[in-house]
GROMACS .gro file of N, CA and C in nm:
model
  213
    1UNK      N    1   6.816   3.630   1.257
    1UNK     CA    2   6.752   3.660   1.138
    1UNK      C    3   6.803   3.639   0.984
    2UNK      N    4   6.919   3.603   0.992
    2UNK     CA    5   6.976   3.543   0.828
    2UNK      C    6   6.900   3.424   0.809
    3UNK      N    7   6.874   3.348   0.925
    3UNK     CA    8   6.792   3.179   0.896
    3UNK      C    9   6.667   3.230   0.872
    4UNK      N   10   6.600   3.303   0.942
    4UNK     CA   11   6.455   3.335   0.927
    4UNK      C   12   6.435   3.397   0.775
    5UNK      N   13   6.532   3.464   0.714
    5UNK     CA   14   6.526   3.498   0.578
    5UNK      C   15   6.529   3.401   0.478
    6UNK      N   16   6.650   3.324   0.492
    6UNK     CA   17   6.676   3.215   0.429
    6UNK      C   18   6.571   3.115   0.450
    7UNK      N   19   6.473   3.062   0.535
    7UNK     CA   20   6.371   2.992   0.540
    7UNK      C   21   6.275   3.032   0.475
    8UNK      N   22   6.240   3.199   0.463
    8UNK     CA   23   6.140   3.246   0.406
    8UNK      C   24   6.130   3.219   0.270
    9UNK      N   25   6.250   3.230   0.207
    9UNK     CA   26   6.302   3.276   0.062
    9UNK      C   27   6.281   3.070   0.032
   10UNK      N   28   6.318   2.992   0.106
   10UNK     CA   29   6.296   2.847   0.074
   10UNK      C   30   6.162   2.821   0.074
   11UNK      N   31   6.095   2.872   0.152
   11UNK     CA   32   5.934   2.796   0.168
   11UNK      C   33   5.864   2.876   0.036
   12UNK      N   34   5.890   3.018   0.022
   12UNK     CA   35   5.852   3.073  -0.062
   12UNK      C   36   5.855   2.942  -0.222
   13UNK      N   37   5.990   2.969  -0.230
   13UNK     CA   38   6.032   2.881  -0.372
   13UNK      C   39   6.002   2.757  -0.371
   14UNK      N   40   5.949   2.650  -0.261
   14UNK     CA   41   5.867   2.549  -0.281
   14UNK      C   42   5.733   2.569  -0.314
   15UNK      N   43   5.690   2.673  -0.266
   15UNK     CA   44   5.554   2.714  -0.308
   15UNK      C   45   5.533   2.759  -0.449
   16UNK      N   46   5.656   2.816  -0.490
   16UNK     CA   47   5.620   2.884  -0.626
   16UNK      C   48   5.644   2.760  -0.735
   17UNK      N   49   5.738   2.665  -0.669
   17UNK     CA   50   5.763   2.540  -0.800
   17UNK      C   51   5.615   2.465  -0.782
   18UNK      N   52   5.550   2.436  -0.681
   18UNK     CA   53   5.424   2.380  -0.678
   18UNK      C   54   5.312   2.416  -0.760
   19UNK      N   55   5.302   2.555  -0.767
   19UNK     CA   56   5.242   2.641  -0.846
   19UNK      C   57   5.257   2.610  -0.991
   20UNK      N   58   5.415   2.631  -1.016
   20UNK     CA   59   5.447   2.593  -1.178
   20UNK      C   60   5.418   2.461  -1.197
   21UNK      N   61   5.452   2.370  -1.135
   21UNK     CA   62   5.416   2.208  -1.177
   21UNK      C   63   5.257   2.220  -1.204
   22UNK      N   64   5.182   2.257  -1.112
   22UNK     CA   65   5.041   2.253  -1.128
   22UNK      C   66   5.007   2.314  -1.276
   23UNK      N   67   5.061   2.420  -1.292
   23UNK     CA   68   5.011   2.516  -1.458
   23UNK      C   69   5.117   2.403  -1.589
   24UNK      N   70   5.230   2.425  -1.541
   24UNK     CA   71   5.315   2.351  -1.648
   24UNK      C   72   5.278   2.206  -1.688
   25UNK      N   73   5.244   2.131  -1.616
   25UNK     CA   74   5.213   1.995  -1.613
   25UNK      C   75   5.081   1.956  -1.595
   26UNK      N   76   4.976   2.046  -1.599
   26UNK     CA   77   4.850   1.996  -1.586
   26UNK      C   78   4.833   1.938  -1.471
   27UNK      N   79   4.874   1.922  -1.351
   27UNK     CA   80   4.889   1.852  -1.246
   27UNK      C   81   4.808   1.916  -1.134
   28UNK      N   82   4.712   1.775  -1.030
   28UNK     CA   83   4.672   1.840  -0.927
   28UNK      C   84   4.793   1.842  -0.801
   29UNK      N   85   4.816   1.973  -0.766
   29UNK     CA   86   4.920   1.961  -0.684
   29UNK      C   87   4.847   2.024  -0.521
   30UNK      N   88   4.939   1.968  -0.431
   30UNK     CA   89   4.911   2.009  -0.271
   30UNK      C   90   5.020   2.030  -0.197
   31UNK      N   91   5.042   2.144  -0.149
   31UNK     CA   92   5.192   2.146  -0.058
   31UNK      C   93   5.134   2.199   0.090
   32UNK      N   94   5.145   2.127   0.217
   32UNK     CA   95   5.145   2.189   0.327
   32UNK      C   96   5.274   2.212   0.404
   33UNK      N   97   5.279   2.321   0.466
   33UNK     CA   98   5.435   2.339   0.528
   33UNK      C   99   5.396   2.389   0.676
   34UNK      N  100   5.437   2.297   0.749
   34UNK     CA  101   5.438   2.360   0.892
   34UNK      C  102   5.584   2.397   0.951
   35UNK      N  103   5.598   2.519   1.007
   35UNK     CA  104   5.719   2.587   1.056
   35UNK      C  105   5.739   2.551   1.145
   36UNK      N  106   5.857   2.531   1.209
   36UNK     CA  107   5.886   2.514   1.377
   36UNK      C  108   5.812   2.608   1.460
   37UNK      N  109   5.790   2.728   1.391
   37UNK     CA  110   5.696   2.831   1.494
   37UNK      C  111   5.536   2.815   1.495
   38UNK      N  112   5.512   2.705   1.434
   38UNK     CA  113   5.380   2.690   1.431
   38UNK      C  114   5.301   2.721   1.324
   39UNK      N  115   5.359   2.815   1.227
   39UNK     CA  116   5.300   2.887   1.130
   39UNK      C  117   5.255   2.760   1.024
   40UNK      N  118   5.146   2.774   0.957
   40UNK     CA  119   5.124   2.677   0.832
   40UNK      C  120   5.123   2.778   0.705
   41UNK      N  121   5.188   2.748   0.616
   41UNK     CA  122   5.159   2.762   0.474
   41UNK      C  123   5.141   2.672   0.385
   42UNK      N  124   5.054   2.702   0.301
   42UNK     CA  125   5.010   2.595   0.200
   42UNK      C  126   4.958   2.673   0.046
   43UNK      N  127   4.942   2.568  -0.048
   43UNK     CA  128   4.913   2.573  -0.154
   43UNK      C  129   4.796   2.443  -0.219
   44UNK      N  130   4.716   2.474  -0.267
   44UNK     CA  131   4.647   2.372  -0.346
   44UNK      C  132   4.624   2.404  -0.492
   45UNK      N  133   4.628   2.352  -0.589
   45UNK     CA  134   4.574   2.391  -0.722
   45UNK      C  135   4.440   2.324  -0.717
   46UNK      N  136   4.371   2.245  -0.691
   46UNK     CA  137   4.236   2.204  -0.650
   46UNK      C  138   4.218   2.196  -0.518
   47UNK      N  139   4.079   2.171  -0.469
   47UNK     CA  140   4.050   2.149  -0.343
   47UNK      C  141   4.107   2.011  -0.295
   48UNK      N  142   4.164   2.055  -0.175
   48UNK     CA  143   4.279   1.936  -0.099
   48UNK      C  144   4.173   1.798  -0.079
   49UNK      N  145   4.017   1.847  -0.073
   49UNK     CA  146   3.941   1.709  -0.061
   49UNK      C  147   3.953   1.651  -0.180
   50UNK      N  148   3.942   1.702  -0.297
   50UNK     CA  149   3.936   1.607  -0.450
   50UNK      C  150   4.074   1.558  -0.434
   51UNK      N  151   4.178   1.622  -0.400
   51UNK     CA  152   4.328   1.548  -0.396
   51UNK      C  153   4.339   1.429  -0.301
   52UNK      N  154   4.289   1.425  -0.187
   52UNK     CA  155   4.301   1.328  -0.083
   52UNK      C  156   4.192   1.255  -0.142
   53UNK      N  157   4.053   1.235  -0.213
   53UNK     CA  158   3.989   1.159  -0.257
   53UNK      C  159   4.044   1.085  -0.370
   54UNK      N  160   4.114   1.156  -0.433
   54UNK     CA  161   4.175   1.058  -0.545
   54UNK      C  162   4.313   0.963  -0.501
   55UNK      N  163   4.360   1.030  -0.398
   55UNK     CA  164   4.505   0.962  -0.335
   55UNK      C  165   4.438   0.848  -0.280
   56UNK      N  166   4.321   0.862  -0.200
   56UNK     CA  167   4.268   0.754  -0.151
   56UNK      C  168   4.222   0.619  -0.263
   57UNK      N  169   4.144   0.675  -0.369
   57UNK     CA  170   4.083   0.539  -0.452
   57UNK      C  171   4.233   0.513  -0.520
   58UNK      N  172   4.351   0.551  -0.545
   58UNK     CA  173   4.459   0.519  -0.594
   58UNK      C  174   4.522   0.429  -0.534
   59UNK      N  175   4.538   0.419  -0.381
   59UNK     CA  176   4.618   0.382  -0.288
   59UNK      C  177   4.561   0.286  -0.178
   60UNK      N  178   4.432   0.334  -0.167
   60UNK     CA  179   4.343   0.251  -0.079
   60UNK      C  180   4.383   0.277   0.055
   61UNK      N  181   4.453   0.382   0.098
   61UNK     CA  182   4.487   0.441   0.219
   61UNK      C  183   4.403   0.577   0.250
   62UNK      N  184   4.381   0.594   0.372
   62UNK     CA  185   4.270   0.710   0.408
   62UNK      C  186   4.355   0.797   0.488
   63UNK      N  187   4.391   0.899   0.405
   63UNK     CA  188   4.408   1.036   0.522
   63UNK      C  189   4.365   1.128   0.576
   64UNK      N  190   4.222   1.102   0.500
   64UNK     CA  191   4.131   1.188   0.576
   64UNK      C  192   3.975   1.114   0.595
   65UNK      N  193   3.914   1.150   0.690
   65UNK     CA  194   3.806   1.078   0.741
   65UNK      C  195   3.709   1.169   0.797
   66UNK      N  196   3.576   1.157   0.816
   66UNK     CA  197   3.464   1.234   0.861
   66UNK      C  198   3.504   1.287   0.992
   67UNK      N  199   3.610   1.223   1.080
   67UNK     CA  200   3.654   1.279   1.210
   67UNK      C  201   3.729   1.419   1.210
   68UNK      N  202   3.753   1.428   1.068
   68UNK     CA  203   3.853   1.579   1.072
   68UNK      C  204   3.736   1.674   1.034
   69UNK      N  205   3.620   1.642   0.986
   69UNK     CA  206   3.542   1.775   0.923
   69UNK      C  207   3.493   1.854   1.049
   70UNK      N  208   3.505   1.959   0.975
   70UNK     CA  209   3.471   2.081   1.094
   70UNK      C  210   3.300   2.088   1.054
   71UNK      N  211   3.180   2.105   1.141
   71UNK     CA  212   3.046   2.127   1.139
   71UNK      C  213   3.022   2.247   1.124
   0.00000   0.00000   0.00000
């Protein structure tokens, strides 16, 4: 139980810092955390697709494409 509580506190701390960075630095921030239990936790200051598009434009690397779209 101690490990679960510690992990929850650390995860919430990371998500809180991501929110703070987005506000204090006027930055676009996205964080996705997958726990070993299979649960997902996420924060995105702007739509994730916008962040991925910007990443692609700046790096030339595609992290997301049409095969990932849900119809």
